Tab-separated table of C-alpha atoms and ligand atoms in Angstrom:
chain	number	residue	atom	x	y	z
M	1	MET	CA	107.407	81.242	96.636
M	2	LEU	CA	107.650	83.504	99.663
M	3	ASP	CA	105.401	83.234	102.704
M	4	TYR	CA	106.494	86.735	103.729
M	5	ASP	CA	104.391	89.777	102.827
M	6	LEU	CA	105.904	92.978	104.186
M	7	HIS	CA	103.813	95.685	102.504
M	8	CYS	CA	100.028	96.066	102.599
M	9	HIS	CA	97.268	98.505	103.548
M	10	SER	CA	94.093	98.496	105.637
M	11	THR	CA	91.183	100.918	106.073
M	12	VAL	CA	93.452	102.907	108.423
M	13	SER	CA	94.958	104.333	105.208
M	14	ASP	CA	93.708	103.477	101.720
M	15	GLY	CA	93.003	99.739	101.852
M	16	THR	CA	89.481	98.309	101.764
M	17	LEU	CA	89.790	95.684	104.547
M	18	ALA	CA	89.882	96.537	108.252
M	19	PRO	CA	93.141	95.430	109.953
M	20	VAL	CA	91.554	92.305	111.465
M	21	GLU	CA	89.951	91.316	108.128
M	22	LEU	CA	93.241	91.919	106.338
M	23	VAL	CA	95.106	89.566	108.672
M	24	ALA	CA	92.451	86.863	108.216
M	25	TYR	CA	92.767	87.328	104.463
M	26	ALA	CA	96.577	87.076	104.654
M	27	ALA	CA	96.239	83.832	106.639
M	28	SER	CA	93.894	82.426	103.986
M	29	ARG	CA	96.545	83.242	101.381
M	30	GLY	CA	99.261	81.321	103.244
M	31	VAL	CA	101.186	84.310	104.605
M	32	LYS	CA	103.330	83.315	107.617
M	33	VAL	CA	105.141	86.606	108.271
M	34	LEU	CA	103.143	89.794	107.746
M	35	SER	CA	103.771	93.497	108.108
M	36	LEU	CA	100.905	96.002	107.934
M	37	THR	CA	102.367	99.184	106.407
M	38	ASP	CA	99.578	101.751	106.318
M	39	HIS	CA	100.453	105.150	104.877
M	40	ASP	CA	101.501	107.664	107.550
M	41	ASP	CA	99.489	106.040	110.363
M	42	LEU	CA	100.109	103.388	113.042
M	43	ASP	CA	96.536	102.954	114.279
M	44	GLY	CA	95.934	99.505	112.773
M	45	LEU	CA	98.974	97.803	114.254
M	46	ALA	CA	97.645	96.730	117.664
M	47	ALA	CA	94.506	95.091	116.256
M	48	ALA	CA	96.455	93.461	113.431
M	49	ARG	CA	99.057	92.099	115.849
M	50	ALA	CA	96.366	90.536	118.064
M	51	ALA	CA	94.647	89.001	115.040
M	52	ALA	CA	97.941	87.660	113.705
M	53	ALA	CA	98.588	85.859	117.003
M	54	GLN	CA	95.205	84.123	116.649
M	55	HIS	CA	96.078	82.970	113.135
M	56	GLY	CA	99.607	81.847	114.050
M	57	ILE	CA	101.146	84.534	111.845
M	58	ARG	CA	104.330	86.346	112.851
M	59	PHE	CA	103.544	90.061	112.802
M	60	ILE	CA	106.022	92.861	112.113
M	61	ASP	CA	104.975	96.421	112.962
M	62	GLY	CA	105.263	98.591	109.859
M	63	VAL	CA	104.449	101.906	108.225
M	64	GLU	CA	104.819	103.542	104.788
M	65	ILE	CA	105.861	107.184	105.022
M	66	SER	CA	105.168	109.710	102.235
M	67	VAL	CA	108.285	111.759	101.520
M	68	THR	CA	109.138	114.675	99.247
M	69	TRP	CA	112.636	114.372	97.826
M	70	ARG	CA	114.358	117.180	95.875
M	71	GLU	CA	111.537	119.739	95.713
M	72	ASP	CA	108.839	117.698	94.053
M	73	VAL	CA	109.589	113.974	93.818
M	74	THR	CA	107.226	111.914	95.984
M	75	ILE	CA	108.769	108.725	97.312
M	76	HIS	CA	107.656	106.176	99.886
M	77	ILE	CA	109.803	104.866	102.728
M	78	VAL	CA	108.598	101.713	104.463
M	79	GLY	CA	109.603	101.219	108.087
M	80	LEU	CA	109.716	97.595	109.242
M	81	ASN	CA	110.001	96.279	112.798
M	82	ILE	CA	109.351	99.764	114.143
M	83	ASP	CA	108.206	100.554	117.674
M	84	PRO	CA	104.751	102.182	117.403
M	85	ALA	CA	105.193	103.657	120.885
M	86	TYR	CA	108.224	105.717	119.839
M	87	ALA	CA	106.885	109.260	120.254
M	88	PRO	CA	108.919	111.097	117.558
M	89	LEU	CA	107.645	108.615	114.951
M	90	ALA	CA	104.007	108.778	116.070
M	91	GLN	CA	104.076	112.591	116.346
M	92	GLY	CA	105.957	113.023	113.069
M	93	LEU	CA	103.291	110.992	111.268
M	94	ILE	CA	100.490	113.073	112.811
M	95	ASP	CA	102.210	116.234	111.571
M	96	GLY	CA	102.914	114.674	108.167
M	97	ARG	CA	99.323	113.682	107.455
M	98	ARG	CA	97.777	116.878	108.828
M	99	GLY	CA	97.771	118.518	105.395
M	100	ARG	CA	95.768	115.717	103.765
M	101	VAL	CA	92.298	117.193	104.266
M	102	GLU	CA	93.316	120.589	102.923
M	103	ARG	CA	95.040	118.846	100.010
M	104	ALA	CA	91.856	116.857	99.341
M	105	HIS	CA	89.864	120.087	99.082
M	106	ARG	CA	92.362	121.382	96.508
M	107	MET	CA	92.085	118.101	94.590
M	108	ALA	CA	88.281	118.426	94.605
M	109	ASP	CA	88.561	122.033	93.359
M	110	SER	CA	90.786	120.875	90.514
M	111	LEU	CA	88.298	118.151	89.558
M	112	ALA	CA	85.422	120.655	89.793
M	113	ALA	CA	87.291	122.927	87.381
M	114	ALA	CA	87.334	119.963	84.970
M	115	GLY	CA	83.560	119.547	85.364
M	116	ILE	CA	83.517	116.839	88.049
M	117	GLY	CA	81.614	118.140	91.065
M	118	GLY	CA	81.115	116.678	94.530
M	119	ALA	CA	84.474	114.910	94.610
M	120	PHE	CA	85.399	115.767	98.198
M	121	GLU	CA	82.169	114.364	99.615
M	122	GLY	CA	82.303	111.496	97.119
M	123	ALA	CA	85.837	110.514	98.139
M	124	MET	CA	85.018	110.890	101.842
M	125	ARG	CA	82.427	108.130	101.532
M	126	PHE	CA	85.320	105.700	100.923
M	127	VAL	CA	87.401	106.933	103.840
M	128	GLY	CA	87.739	104.584	106.813
M	129	ASN	CA	89.880	106.864	108.991
M	130	PRO	CA	88.824	110.517	109.232
M	131	GLU	CA	92.493	111.511	109.496
M	132	PHE	CA	93.444	109.875	106.234
M	133	ILE	CA	92.144	110.886	102.823
M	134	GLY	CA	94.248	110.179	99.773
M	135	ARG	CA	94.218	109.814	96.039
M	136	THR	CA	92.947	106.230	96.233
M	137	HIS	CA	89.693	107.444	97.802
M	138	PHE	CA	89.241	109.925	94.946
M	139	ALA	CA	90.063	107.120	92.510
M	140	ARG	CA	87.247	104.981	93.932
M	141	PHE	CA	84.844	107.924	93.593
M	142	LEU	CA	85.889	108.449	89.938
M	143	VAL	CA	85.303	104.766	89.167
M	144	GLU	CA	81.955	104.771	90.977
M	145	THR	CA	80.786	107.792	88.997
M	146	GLY	CA	81.860	106.281	85.679
M	147	HIS	CA	84.720	108.673	84.908
M	148	ALA	CA	87.165	105.752	84.682
M	149	LYS	CA	86.733	102.019	84.276
M	150	ASP	CA	89.064	100.987	87.099
M	151	ILE	CA	91.589	102.327	89.605
M	152	GLY	CA	94.518	101.786	87.240
M	153	SER	CA	92.969	103.923	84.513
M	154	VAL	CA	92.108	106.686	87.008
M	155	PHE	CA	95.867	107.090	87.591
M	156	LYS	CA	96.401	107.549	83.836
M	157	HIS	CA	93.771	110.257	83.285
M	158	PHE	CA	93.366	111.919	86.695
M	159	LEU	CA	95.248	112.682	89.927
M	160	VAL	CA	98.725	112.608	88.312
M	161	LYS	CA	100.845	115.516	87.178
M	162	GLY	CA	99.244	117.441	84.305
M	163	LYS	CA	95.799	115.835	84.803
M	164	PRO	CA	92.626	116.951	86.606
M	165	GLY	CA	92.724	116.402	90.352
M	166	PHE	CA	96.505	116.634	90.672
M	167	VAL	CA	97.885	119.131	93.175
M	168	GLU	CA	101.408	119.612	94.463
M	169	HIS	CA	101.934	118.693	98.083
M	170	GLU	CA	104.931	118.770	100.347
M	171	TRP	CA	105.424	115.684	102.510
M	172	THR	CA	107.979	114.837	105.179
M	173	THR	CA	111.696	114.993	104.276
M	174	LEU	CA	113.716	111.848	103.570
M	175	ALA	CA	115.994	112.618	106.528
M	176	GLU	CA	113.060	112.893	108.947
M	177	ALA	CA	111.368	109.703	107.760
M	178	VAL	CA	114.562	107.640	108.024
M	179	GLU	CA	115.432	109.174	111.391
M	180	TRP	CA	112.016	108.361	112.896
M	181	ILE	CA	112.190	104.764	111.658
M	182	ILE	CA	115.734	104.140	112.846
M	183	GLY	CA	115.082	105.967	116.117
M	184	SER	CA	112.212	103.581	116.810
M	185	GLY	CA	114.485	100.585	116.224
M	186	GLY	CA	113.149	99.801	112.759
M	187	VAL	CA	114.650	99.185	109.331
M	188	ALA	CA	114.128	101.864	106.653
M	189	VAL	CA	113.230	100.411	103.239
M	190	LEU	CA	112.935	102.289	99.943
M	191	ALA	CA	109.504	101.151	98.680
M	192	HIS	CA	108.787	100.118	95.061
M	193	PRO	CA	111.771	101.890	93.395
M	194	GLY	CA	110.363	101.100	89.963
M	195	ARG	CA	107.393	103.429	90.450
M	196	TYR	CA	108.920	106.860	90.968
M	197	THR	CA	108.553	109.755	88.589
M	198	MET	CA	110.168	113.131	88.211
M	199	GLY	CA	107.729	115.423	86.438
M	200	ARG	CA	105.889	112.976	84.186
M	201	LYS	CA	108.905	110.784	83.407
M	202	PRO	CA	110.288	107.798	85.326
M	203	LEU	CA	113.167	108.710	87.634
M	204	SER	CA	116.440	108.673	85.660
M	205	ARG	CA	119.154	106.147	86.557
M	206	LYS	CA	121.297	109.001	87.800
M	207	ALA	CA	118.527	110.386	90.046
M	208	MET	CA	117.804	106.889	91.408
M	209	ARG	CA	121.477	106.445	92.299
M	210	ASP	CA	121.595	109.884	93.927
M	211	LEU	CA	118.491	108.974	95.917
M	212	LEU	CA	119.998	105.679	97.077
M	213	ALA	CA	123.318	107.296	97.956
M	214	GLU	CA	121.478	109.805	100.135
M	215	PHE	CA	119.199	107.130	101.609
M	216	THR	CA	122.069	104.831	102.621
M	217	GLU	CA	124.052	107.777	103.984
M	218	LEU	CA	121.083	108.602	106.233
M	219	GLY	CA	120.986	105.000	107.482
M	220	GLY	CA	118.485	103.396	105.085
M	221	ARG	CA	119.220	99.662	104.953
M	222	ALA	CA	116.870	98.007	102.478
M	223	ILE	CA	115.063	98.304	99.170
M	224	GLU	CA	111.887	96.595	97.966
M	225	VAL	CA	112.964	94.182	95.291
M	226	VAL	CA	109.834	92.028	95.041
M	227	SER	CA	106.819	94.359	94.893
M	228	GLY	CA	103.315	93.725	93.624
M	229	SER	CA	103.730	96.855	91.521
M	230	HIS	CA	107.014	95.819	89.858
M	231	THR	CA	107.411	94.219	86.468
M	232	PRO	CA	109.962	91.357	86.316
M	233	GLN	CA	112.418	93.837	84.781
M	234	GLN	CA	111.908	96.352	87.616
M	235	CYS	CA	112.466	93.522	90.105
M	236	ALA	CA	115.770	92.642	88.419
M	237	GLU	CA	116.833	96.305	88.383
M	238	ALA	CA	116.015	96.670	92.081
M	239	ALA	CA	118.068	93.537	92.825
M	240	HIS	CA	121.029	95.145	91.036
M	241	LEU	CA	120.614	98.338	93.031
M	242	ALA	CA	120.471	96.306	96.263
M	243	GLN	CA	123.824	94.740	95.429
M	244	GLU	CA	125.397	97.978	94.248
M	245	PHE	CA	124.417	99.839	97.429
M	246	GLY	CA	124.813	96.937	99.864
M	247	LEU	CA	121.114	96.985	100.786
M	248	LEU	CA	118.932	94.199	102.145
M	249	ALA	CA	116.014	93.153	99.928
M	250	SER	CA	112.354	93.354	100.944
M	251	ALA	CA	109.221	91.787	99.488
M	252	GLY	CA	105.604	92.869	99.678
M	253	SER	CA	102.415	92.804	97.636
M	254	ASP	CA	101.351	96.447	98.292
M	255	PHE	CA	97.881	94.943	98.607
M	256	HIS	CA	95.014	97.440	99.001
M	257	GLY	CA	91.998	95.138	98.747
M	258	PRO	CA	90.517	92.236	96.812
M	259	GLY	CA	89.896	93.174	93.204
M	260	GLU	CA	91.732	96.498	93.119
M	261	SER	CA	95.346	95.691	93.810
M	262	TYR	CA	98.445	95.323	91.697
M	263	ARG	CA	98.752	91.838	93.079
M	264	ASP	CA	96.996	89.562	95.546
M	265	MET	CA	98.476	88.979	99.003
M	266	GLY	CA	101.083	86.338	99.647
M	267	ARG	CA	102.537	83.821	97.187
M	268	LEU	CA	105.107	86.374	96.079
M	269	PRO	CA	107.998	85.192	93.922
M	270	ASP	CA	111.286	84.408	95.697
M	271	LEU	CA	113.928	87.111	95.992
M	272	PRO	CA	116.383	86.966	93.081
M	273	VAL	CA	119.540	84.952	93.729
M	274	GLY	CA	122.184	86.998	95.527
M	275	CYS	CA	119.722	89.167	97.494
M	276	ARG	CA	119.981	89.190	101.288
M	277	PRO	CA	116.486	89.252	102.772
M	278	VAL	CA	115.504	92.190	104.969
M	279	TRP	CA	114.229	89.791	107.641
M	280	GLU	CA	117.852	88.976	108.497
M	281	ALA	CA	117.704	92.323	110.287
M	282	TRP	CA	115.293	91.045	112.951
M	283	GLU	CA	115.710	87.287	112.705
M	284	GLY	CA	119.299	87.445	113.934
M	285	GLY	CA	121.165	86.883	110.676
M	286	ALA	CA	124.577	88.388	110.091
M	287	ALA	CA	122.960	91.624	108.919
M	288	SER	CA	121.349	92.370	112.268
M	289	SER	CA	124.514	93.473	113.980
M	290	GLY	CA	126.555	94.380	110.941
M	291	ALA	CA	128.949	91.701	112.214
M	292	VAL	CA	131.036	89.536	109.945
M	293	ALA	CA	129.020	86.527	108.818
M	294	VAL	CA	129.738	83.377	110.787
M	295	ALA	CA	128.867	80.014	109.270
M	296	GLY	CA	125.644	78.668	110.776
M	297	SER	CA	124.824	81.899	112.576
M	298	ALA	CA	121.469	82.385	110.826
N	1	AMP	P1	98.473	109.681	98.078
N	1	AMP	O1	99.395	109.279	99.198
N	1	AMP	O2	97.187	110.264	98.585
N	1	AMP	O3	99.157	110.540	97.046
N	1	AMP	O4	98.026	108.348	97.351
N	1	AMP	C1	98.982	107.456	96.872
N	1	AMP	C2	98.293	106.119	96.621
N	1	AMP	O5	97.630	106.142	95.368
N	1	AMP	C3	99.261	104.964	96.507
N	1	AMP	O6	99.625	104.493	97.783
N	1	AMP	C4	98.423	103.956	95.766
N	1	AMP	O7	97.549	103.319	96.668
N	1	AMP	C5	97.613	104.826	94.838
N	1	AMP	N1	98.203	104.854	93.482
N	1	AMP	C6	99.110	105.710	93.002
N	1	AMP	N2	99.405	105.423	91.707
N	1	AMP	C7	98.644	104.345	91.382
N	1	AMP	C8	98.461	103.567	90.200
N	1	AMP	N3	99.121	103.833	89.069
N	1	AMP	N4	97.594	102.537	90.254
N	1	AMP	C9	96.902	102.264	91.376
N	1	AMP	N5	97.018	102.957	92.521
N	1	AMP	C10	97.882	103.985	92.524
N	2	MN	MN1	98.120	103.330	98.833
N	3	MN	MN1	103.727	103.304	98.042
N	4	MN	MN1	101.913	100.909	99.733
């Protein structure tokens, strides 16, 4: 089992625990190396880092950036070991999330047209950061008001393409997201590759390979292989893609809060055999410099 967890969310984006509570929770779950990767926002990192020091956890500054690829495919790029003080990253994220409130009003209008009123105000009651409102907050409102039994079923009947509450939105470009991460000294990671859709269908194998070719060309260096939202088969497929494209492998729960996550924090399964862990990039393994591996250098 891994004691790394390099993907999770706090109230700064769409998690339910404040950064300090999240770190305490991670410690209670045996996590030794943690990255907080809130969507499009760096505000939780300082508090989480301080809390991690108190718990004896190694903390890696992170972020998860929402990206639009090829007109209308939404993908997520995680940045690990970034520098939160790097101005182009911080400013790019501010610009990228600026449209969220306007988008939320359009989502509420779409729900109202389907007979569900008060969704904007209802979702706002779950928001912890006035700059960040997302689909998860609407999902909590829809569960609270009895329109769905849990968060997972919300994303089958609402908020996804073709269903009430879904609206198109244009996020940051792939090139910008990767550039900001690399510019800040971080490692760009393609998050949960098993979860992407084009229209209402999973991304085709061809589209996934095109995406990875573009991502590596831009300087992307890793892919999430172990993810709380992957099935064992999706994990194996991601491991294959890592090898095919020469990418490092990352691991994270994508935890959003007790009781509503794909998977609890920590205690993630080991990376499949043959994967090179993404933490080589900052722990001084052969991958960090791109140098030829030297026996005993790790
Ligand atoms: P947004 O960035 O506002 O479009 O919201 C995306 C978030 O919705 C993701 O980060 C997840 O937290 C949540 N989400 C999307 N699909 C699902 C799903 N099938 N089950 C649970 N949560 C989901
Ligand atoms: Mn989320
Ligand atoms: Mn994601
Ligand atoms: Mn996430």
